[in-house]
Amino acid sequence: MNATPLPAARLRRLGSALPLDDRILVVGAGEPVPLPEGSDQTYPFRAHADYFYLTGLEAPGAVMAFDPRDGAEAGWVSFVPPVTEGERVWEGRQPWPGTPKEEFARWLEARRGRGVAGLGAPVAGIEPDAATTENVRLHFKHLRRPKDAAEIALLRRGAAATAAGYARLPDLIRPGVTERALQIELEAEFFRAGGTRTGYGTIVGGGPNSAVLHFEPSARPVGAGEFVLVDAGAEIDRYVTDVTRTYVAGRPTAFQRDLYAVVLAAEEKAITRCVVGAEWTAIHLAAAAELLAGLVAMGVMRGRPEALVEQEAHTLFFPHGLGHMVGLGVRDGSGLAPGRSKDPRACLRTLRMDLPLAEGYVVTVEPGLYFIPPLLTDPVRRQRFRDAVNWPLVDQCLHLGGVRIEDNVLVTAAGPEVLTAAIPKTLAG
Ligand code: GLY
Ligand code: MN
Ligand code: MN
């Protein structure tokens, strides 16, 4: 169970705001998934985020149900399965707090004939109404976007544990250290500092591997003067921190320093733009133009940055979006504002969300510039952008890797607050 008691206010707020009309709502936690080889083991169980948000429980097979007729707060009933003897013996599991799941059938029977919306994981025997469910899902996601005080407290603790891990790195980043060794030290410190898991698969890439966006750390030793990109974060009670720092093992070249300075300036500028009401697409496009202005100044690209972005030329070196929402999971609540459809502009193809920022949102800001061989050796792209890129210079940089810098930003009425500000941004390891 979540260590932080869930505020009843959260249930009340959702109970009064979800567009259910007279329908009931059923939210499934999900079931454990057996490993494919047919042993008696399962993948680690993670309750569906919709369910977890409402209950704070990791209870397999559980259901949270809501009837708006019974009141915005009193209408919620948390049905939990019994704990078996086997679970007590093998896992030491204690009974879940809540109403016994066997009463769920009676609860449903008393509401027979009413429409049903379904969130979370599917619940056996329930066939939710598809159109209502889609609408309720959109609103639920949107209502979850502003983080409440309990969530922000968890994110602050996660940011502190993540900072403790990153504090280990500068002393360790030397030529010869392996990506795996860095991962081990970083994650050990996350756990020592209160992390309950890592928020996602830790990324550590040295040299050319720093240009693989989600690189899994290997036994490769880092070479002298290579970039080392580390993207990792601690998770506490399901709340995730998502941070990237880039270092050089040894002495950076002038070119590496310039590339780093361009990304850092774009990141810091983008963070200042994370204010209430700001459109995420506008922040992304401004950052893309600033990154390209930097590449033009470095002699890597030619042209007017805004025009290059309109032609999607930024995706050669910055092939992902500026960031995403983060919290209950590493991609918490990203997507579109209600009523919006995907913006068809090619220059926004790589963006994960399109919404105005609001108070309480927590977003990542993570610009990057990379020399990614599969993109930069593609003949179609080379032809299309033949005049926009200094290809001979790019050819010399194909081994170089890349730079990403990522922080987590809480949008407040007083401006952006960087939750991960305690993690230094220093290039030289
Ligand atoms: N850690 C994965 C990401 O930044 O999206
Ligand atoms: Mn990341
Ligand atoms: Mn991220």
Coordinates of C-alpha atoms and ligand atoms in Angstrom, one line a residue:
M1 CA 0.0 0.0 0.0
N2 CA 1.0 3.6 -0.7
A3 CA 2.8 5.0 2.4
T4 CA 1.0 8.3 1.8
P5 CA -2.7 8.3 2.8
L6 CA -4.9 9.2 -0.2
P7 CA -6.8 12.4 0.2
A8 CA -10.6 11.8 0.1
A9 CA -10.6 15.1 -1.7
R10 CA -9.2 13.3 -4.7
L11 CA -12.1 10.9 -4.9
R12 CA -14.6 13.7 -4.3
R13 CA -13.1 15.9 -7.0
L14 CA -13.2 13.0 -9.6
G15 CA -16.6 11.9 -8.4
S16 CA -18.2 15.3 -9.1
A17 CA -16.3 16.0 -12.3
L18 CA -16.4 12.8 -14.4
P19 CA -18.9 13.0 -17.2
L20 CA -20.8 9.8 -16.2
D21 CA -24.4 11.2 -16.2
D22 CA -26.2 8.3 -14.6
R23 CA -23.7 5.6 -15.6
I24 CA -21.6 3.7 -13.1
L25 CA -17.8 3.4 -13.3
V26 CA -15.7 0.3 -12.9
V27 CA -11.9 0.6 -12.6
G28 CA -9.9 -2.6 -12.7
A29 CA -6.5 -3.1 -11.1
G30 CA -5.5 -5.9 -13.6
E31 CA -4.2 -9.4 -13.1
P32 CA -0.7 -10.7 -12.7
V33 CA 0.8 -11.8 -16.1
P34 CA 2.5 -15.2 -16.1
L35 CA 6.0 -15.5 -17.5
P36 CA 5.8 -17.1 -21.0
E37 CA 7.6 -20.3 -20.2
G38 CA 4.7 -21.5 -18.1
S39 CA 6.4 -21.6 -14.7
D40 CA 4.5 -20.5 -11.6
Q41 CA 6.1 -17.1 -11.8
T42 CA 4.6 -13.8 -13.0
Y43 CA 6.0 -10.5 -14.1
P44 CA 6.2 -8.1 -11.1
F45 CA 2.6 -6.9 -10.6
R46 CA 1.8 -3.3 -11.2
A47 CA -1.8 -2.2 -10.7
H48 CA -3.1 -0.1 -13.6
A49 CA -2.3 3.6 -13.0
D50 CA -6.0 4.6 -13.1
Y51 CA -6.7 2.1 -10.3
F52 CA -3.7 3.0 -8.3
Y53 CA -4.5 6.7 -8.5
L54 CA -7.8 6.1 -6.8
T55 CA -6.8 3.6 -4.2
G56 CA -3.0 3.6 -3.6
L57 CA -3.2 -0.2 -3.6
E58 CA -1.2 -2.8 -5.7
A59 CA -4.0 -5.3 -5.3
P60 CA -4.2 -7.8 -8.1
G61 CA -7.8 -8.5 -9.3
A62 CA -9.2 -5.6 -7.3
V63 CA -11.9 -3.2 -8.6
M64 CA -12.7 0.3 -7.6
A65 CA -16.4 1.1 -8.4
F66 CA -18.4 4.3 -8.4
D67 CA -22.0 5.2 -8.5
P68 CA -22.7 8.9 -8.9
R69 CA -26.2 8.4 -7.4
D70 CA -24.5 7.5 -4.0
G71 CA -22.6 10.8 -3.8
A72 CA -19.3 12.2 -5.1
E73 CA -17.3 10.7 -2.2
A74 CA -19.7 8.1 -0.7
G75 CA -20.3 6.6 -4.2
W76 CA -16.8 5.1 -4.3
V77 CA -16.4 1.5 -3.2
S78 CA -13.0 -0.3 -3.2
F79 CA -13.6 -4.1 -3.8
V80 CA -10.5 -6.1 -2.8
P81 CA -9.9 -9.8 -3.3
P82 CA -9.3 -12.2 -0.4
V83 CA -5.7 -13.0 0.4
T84 CA -5.0 -16.7 0.0
E85 CA -3.0 -18.9 2.3
G86 CA -0.5 -19.3 -0.5
E87 CA 0.0 -15.6 -0.8
R88 CA 0.4 -15.3 3.0
V89 CA 2.9 -18.1 3.0
W90 CA 5.0 -17.2 -0.1
E91 CA 4.7 -13.5 -0.2
G92 CA 3.8 -12.5 3.4
R93 CA 0.8 -10.6 2.0
Q94 CA -1.6 -9.0 4.5
P95 CA -5.3 -8.5 3.9
W96 CA -6.1 -5.5 1.6
P97 CA -8.2 -2.7 3.2
G98 CA -11.6 -2.4 1.5
T99 CA -14.8 -4.2 0.8
P100 CA -14.6 -8.0 0.0
K101 CA -14.6 -8.5 -3.7
E102 CA -17.4 -11.2 -3.3
E103 CA -19.8 -8.3 -2.7
F104 CA -19.0 -6.7 -6.1
A105 CA -21.6 -9.0 -7.8
R106 CA -24.3 -7.8 -5.5
W107 CA -23.3 -4.1 -6.0
L108 CA -23.5 -4.6 -9.8
E109 CA -26.8 -6.5 -9.5
A110 CA -28.4 -3.6 -7.6
R111 CA -27.5 -1.4 -10.6
R112 CA -28.5 -3.7 -13.3
G113 CA -29.6 -1.9 -16.6
R114 CA -27.4 1.2 -15.9
G115 CA -24.7 2.1 -18.4
V116 CA -21.1 1.3 -17.4
A117 CA -17.9 3.1 -18.1
G118 CA -14.7 1.2 -17.7
L119 CA -11.3 2.5 -16.8
G120 CA -8.0 0.8 -15.8
A121 CA -7.7 -2.9 -16.7
P122 CA -10.6 -4.9 -18.1
V123 CA -12.8 -6.5 -15.4
A124 CA -14.1 -10.0 -16.1
G125 CA -17.8 -10.1 -17.0
I126 CA -18.1 -6.3 -17.5
E127 CA -18.7 -4.9 -20.9
P128 CA -18.4 -1.1 -20.7
D129 CA -20.1 1.2 -23.1
A130 CA -17.3 2.2 -25.6
A131 CA -18.3 5.8 -26.4
T132 CA -18.9 6.7 -22.7
T133 CA -15.7 5.0 -21.7
E134 CA -13.6 6.9 -24.2
N135 CA -15.0 10.2 -23.0
V136 CA -14.6 9.4 -19.4
R137 CA -11.1 8.2 -20.0
L138 CA -10.1 11.5 -21.6
H139 CA -11.6 13.5 -18.8
F140 CA -10.1 11.2 -16.1
K141 CA -6.6 11.7 -17.7
H142 CA -7.2 15.4 -17.9
L143 CA -8.4 15.7 -14.3
R144 CA -5.3 13.7 -13.1
R145 CA -2.9 16.1 -14.8
P146 CA -2.6 18.7 -12.0
K147 CA -0.7 17.0 -9.3
D148 CA -2.1 17.3 -5.8
A149 CA 0.0 18.0 -2.6
A150 CA 0.5 14.2 -1.9
E151 CA 1.8 13.6 -5.4
I152 CA 4.1 16.6 -5.3
A153 CA 5.5 15.5 -2.0
L154 CA 6.4 12.1 -3.5
L155 CA 7.9 13.7 -6.5
R156 CA 10.1 15.9 -4.3
R157 CA 11.3 12.8 -2.4
G158 CA 12.0 11.0 -5.7
A159 CA 13.9 14.0 -7.0
A160 CA 16.0 14.0 -3.8
A161 CA 16.8 10.3 -4.2
T162 CA 17.6 10.8 -7.9
A163 CA 20.0 13.7 -6.9
A164 CA 21.8 11.4 -4.5
G165 CA 22.4 9.0 -7.3
Y166 CA 23.6 11.6 -9.8
A167 CA 25.9 13.0 -7.1
R168 CA 28.0 9.8 -7.4
L169 CA 28.7 10.2 -11.1
P170 CA 31.2 12.9 -11.5
D171 CA 33.9 11.0 -9.5
L172 CA 33.2 7.8 -11.4
I173 CA 33.2 9.1 -14.9
R174 CA 36.7 8.4 -16.1
P175 CA 38.0 6.7 -19.3
G176 CA 37.7 3.0 -18.7
V177 CA 34.6 2.9 -16.5
T178 CA 31.9 0.8 -18.0
E179 CA 28.3 1.9 -18.7
R180 CA 27.2 -0.9 -16.5
A181 CA 29.4 0.2 -13.5
L182 CA 27.9 3.7 -13.7
Q183 CA 24.4 2.2 -13.8
I184 CA 25.1 0.0 -10.7
E185 CA 26.5 2.9 -8.6
L186 CA 23.7 5.2 -9.7
E187 CA 20.9 2.8 -8.9
A188 CA 22.4 1.7 -5.6
E189 CA 22.4 5.3 -4.5
F190 CA 18.7 5.8 -5.6
F191 CA 17.7 2.9 -3.4
R192 CA 19.9 4.0 -0.4
A193 CA 18.2 7.4 -0.6
G194 CA 14.7 6.0 -0.5
G195 CA 13.9 4.9 -4.0
T196 CA 11.5 1.9 -4.2
R197 CA 12.3 1.1 -7.9
T198 CA 13.9 2.8 -10.8
G199 CA 11.4 4.8 -12.8
Y200 CA 12.2 3.1 -16.1
G201 CA 15.1 1.2 -17.6
T202 CA 18.3 3.3 -16.7
I203 CA 20.0 4.6 -19.8
V204 CA 23.8 5.0 -19.8
G205 CA 25.5 5.5 -23.2
G206 CA 29.2 6.2 -23.7
G207 CA 30.6 7.6 -27.0
P208 CA 28.4 6.6 -30.0
N209 CA 25.9 5.0 -27.6
S210 CA 25.0 8.4 -26.3
A211 CA 23.2 8.9 -29.6
V212 CA 20.9 5.9 -29.0
L213 CA 17.9 7.5 -27.4
H214 CA 17.1 4.7 -25.0
F215 CA 20.4 2.8 -24.8
E216 CA 20.6 -0.1 -22.3
P217 CA 24.0 0.1 -20.4
S218 CA 26.5 -2.4 -21.6
A219 CA 29.9 -3.6 -20.5
R220 CA 31.6 -1.2 -22.9
P221 CA 34.3 0.9 -21.3
V222 CA 33.9 4.6 -21.9
G223 CA 36.7 6.0 -24.0
A224 CA 38.8 9.1 -23.2
G225 CA 37.0 12.3 -24.3
E226 CA 33.7 10.5 -25.0
F227 CA 30.3 11.8 -24.1
V228 CA 28.5 9.8 -21.4
L229 CA 24.7 10.3 -21.4
V230 CA 22.8 9.2 -18.3
D231 CA 19.0 9.2 -18.3
A232 CA 17.6 7.7 -15.1
G233 CA 15.4 8.4 -12.1
A234 CA 14.3 6.9 -8.8
E235 CA 10.7 5.9 -8.3
I236 CA 8.9 6.2 -4.9
D237 CA 5.5 4.6 -4.4
R238 CA 4.9 4.6 -8.2
Y239 CA 5.9 8.3 -8.7
V240 CA 8.8 8.7 -11.2
T241 CA 11.6 11.2 -11.6
D242 CA 13.1 11.4 -15.1
V243 CA 16.4 13.1 -15.4
T244 CA 19.2 13.3 -18.0
R245 CA 22.7 14.6 -17.7
T246 CA 25.5 14.4 -20.2
Y247 CA 29.2 14.4 -19.2
V248 CA 32.5 14.0 -21.0
A249 CA 35.0 11.4 -19.6
G250 CA 38.1 13.7 -19.5
R251 CA 38.6 16.9 -21.4
P252 CA 35.9 18.0 -23.8
T253 CA 36.8 19.4 -27.2
A254 CA 35.6 22.9 -28.2
F255 CA 33.0 21.2 -30.5
Q256 CA 31.6 19.1 -27.5
R257 CA 31.5 22.2 -25.3
D258 CA 29.6 24.2 -28.0
L259 CA 27.1 21.4 -28.6
Y260 CA 26.6 21.1 -24.8
A261 CA 26.2 24.9 -24.4
V262 CA 23.5 25.0 -27.2
V263 CA 21.5 22.2 -25.5
L264 CA 21.8 23.7 -22.1
A265 CA 20.8 27.2 -23.2
A266 CA 17.7 25.8 -25.0
E267 CA 16.8 23.8 -22.0
E268 CA 17.1 26.7 -19.6
K269 CA 15.1 28.9 -21.9
A270 CA 12.4 26.3 -22.3
I271 CA 12.1 25.9 -18.6
T272 CA 11.5 29.7 -18.1
R273 CA 8.6 29.3 -20.6
C274 CA 6.8 26.6 -18.5
V275 CA 4.2 29.0 -17.1
V276 CA 0.4 28.7 -16.7
G277 CA -1.3 29.0 -20.0
A278 CA 1.7 28.4 -22.2
E279 CA 1.1 26.1 -25.2
W280 CA 3.5 23.1 -25.1
T281 CA 3.7 23.1 -28.9
A282 CA 5.0 26.7 -28.9
I283 CA 7.6 25.8 -26.2
H284 CA 8.7 22.8 -28.3
L285 CA 9.0 24.8 -31.5
A286 CA 10.9 27.7 -29.9
A287 CA 13.4 25.2 -28.4
A288 CA 13.8 23.4 -31.8
A289 CA 14.6 26.8 -33.4
E290 CA 17.1 27.6 -30.7
L291 CA 18.8 24.3 -31.1
L292 CA 19.0 24.8 -34.8
A293 CA 20.3 28.3 -34.4
G294 CA 23.1 26.8 -32.3
L295 CA 23.9 24.3 -35.1
V296 CA 23.9 27.0 -37.6
A297 CA 26.4 29.0 -35.5
M298 CA 28.5 25.9 -35.2
G299 CA 28.6 25.4 -38.9
V300 CA 26.6 22.2 -38.9
M301 CA 23.5 23.6 -40.5
R302 CA 22.7 26.5 -42.9
G303 CA 19.6 28.6 -43.1
R304 CA 17.1 30.4 -41.0
P305 CA 16.3 28.3 -37.9
E306 CA 12.5 28.9 -38.0
A307 CA 12.3 28.0 -41.6
L308 CA 14.4 24.9 -41.0
V309 CA 12.0 23.8 -38.2
E310 CA 9.0 24.3 -40.5
Q311 CA 10.7 21.9 -42.9
E312 CA 11.3 19.3 -40.1
A313 CA 15.0 19.7 -40.5
H314 CA 15.4 19.7 -36.7
T315 CA 14.4 16.1 -36.6
L316 CA 17.7 15.1 -38.1
F317 CA 19.5 16.1 -34.9
F318 CA 16.6 16.4 -32.4
P319 CA 14.3 13.6 -33.3
H320 CA 12.0 13.6 -30.2
G321 CA 9.7 16.0 -28.5
L322 CA 10.8 18.5 -25.9
G323 CA 9.2 16.5 -23.1
H324 CA 6.2 14.8 -21.6
M325 CA 4.2 14.8 -18.4
V326 CA 5.7 12.8 -15.6
G327 CA 4.4 11.5 -12.3
L328 CA 2.4 8.3 -11.8
G329 CA 4.6 6.6 -14.4
V330 CA 7.2 8.2 -16.7
R331 CA 4.6 9.2 -19.3
D332 CA 1.8 10.4 -17.0
G333 CA -1.1 12.1 -18.6
S334 CA 0.7 13.2 -21.8
G335 CA -1.4 13.5 -25.0
L336 CA -3.9 16.0 -26.1
A337 CA -6.0 18.5 -24.3
P338 CA -9.7 17.5 -24.4
G339 CA -11.3 18.6 -27.7
R340 CA -8.0 18.6 -29.6
S341 CA -6.9 16.3 -32.3
K342 CA -3.3 15.6 -33.4
D343 CA -1.8 18.7 -35.0
P344 CA -1.0 17.6 -38.6
R345 CA 2.0 19.9 -39.0
A346 CA 5.1 17.8 -39.9
C347 CA 7.2 19.9 -37.6
L348 CA 5.2 18.5 -34.6
R349 CA 5.2 14.9 -35.7
T350 CA 7.6 13.9 -32.9
L351 CA 5.7 15.7 -30.1
R352 CA 4.0 13.6 -27.4
M353 CA 1.6 16.3 -26.2
D354 CA -0.4 19.2 -27.2
L355 CA -2.0 21.2 -24.4
P356 CA -1.7 24.4 -22.5
L357 CA 0.2 24.1 -19.2
A358 CA -1.8 24.6 -16.0
E359 CA -0.9 25.0 -12.3
G360 CA 0.2 21.7 -10.8
Y361 CA 1.4 20.1 -14.1
V362 CA 4.8 18.4 -13.9
V363 CA 6.6 18.1 -17.2
T364 CA 10.0 17.0 -18.4
V365 CA 12.0 19.5 -20.4
E366 CA 14.6 17.5 -22.4
P367 CA 16.1 19.0 -25.5
G368 CA 18.9 17.1 -27.1
L369 CA 21.2 17.2 -30.1
Y370 CA 22.6 13.9 -31.4
F371 CA 24.6 12.5 -34.3
I372 CA 22.4 9.4 -35.0
P373 CA 23.9 7.3 -37.9
P374 CA 20.6 5.7 -39.0
L375 CA 19.1 9.1 -39.5
L376 CA 22.2 10.9 -40.8
T377 CA 23.3 8.3 -43.3
D378 CA 19.8 7.9 -44.8
P379 CA 20.0 8.8 -48.5
V380 CA 16.4 10.1 -48.6
R381 CA 17.1 12.6 -45.8
R382 CA 20.5 13.5 -47.2
Q383 CA 18.8 14.4 -50.5
R384 CA 15.9 16.2 -48.9
F385 CA 18.2 18.3 -46.7
R386 CA 21.2 18.5 -49.0
D387 CA 21.5 22.3 -48.7
A388 CA 20.5 22.6 -45.0
V389 CA 23.3 20.5 -43.6
N390 CA 27.1 20.6 -43.8
W391 CA 27.3 16.9 -44.6
P392 CA 31.1 16.6 -44.7
L393 CA 31.2 18.0 -41.1
V394 CA 28.4 15.6 -40.1
D395 CA 30.3 12.7 -41.5
Q396 CA 33.2 13.5 -39.2
C397 CA 30.9 13.5 -36.2
L398 CA 29.0 10.3 -36.8
H399 CA 30.9 8.5 -34.0
L400 CA 30.4 11.4 -31.5
G401 CA 27.1 10.5 -29.9
G402 CA 24.9 13.3 -28.5
V403 CA 23.8 15.5 -25.6
R404 CA 20.5 15.6 -23.8
I405 CA 19.7 17.5 -20.6
E406 CA 16.4 16.8 -18.9
D407 CA 14.8 18.2 -15.8
N408 CA 11.4 17.9 -14.2
V409 CA 9.4 21.1 -13.9
L410 CA 6.4 21.9 -11.7
V411 CA 4.2 24.6 -13.2
T412 CA 3.0 27.0 -10.4
A413 CA 1.2 30.3 -10.4
A414 CA 4.5 31.9 -9.4
G415 CA 6.3 30.4 -12.4
P416 CA 8.3 27.2 -13.1
E417 CA 9.9 25.3 -10.2
V418 CA 12.6 22.8 -11.2
L419 CA 12.1 19.8 -9.0
T420 CA 15.4 18.4 -10.1
A421 CA 17.5 21.6 -9.7
A422 CA 19.8 20.0 -7.2
I423 CA 21.4 17.8 -9.9
P424 CA 24.4 19.8 -11.3
K425 CA 24.8 20.3 -15.0
T426 CA 28.5 20.0 -15.4
L427 CA 30.0 18.6 -18.6
A428 CA 33.4 17.5 -17.5
G429 CA 33.4 14.3 -15.6
Ligands
GLY1 N1 13.6 8.3 -19.8 C1 12.9 8.3 -21.0 C2 12.6 9.6 -21.5 O1 13.2 10.6 -21.1 O2 11.6 9.8 -22.1
MN2 MN 14.5 10.6 -19.5
MN3 MN 11.7 12.0 -20.4

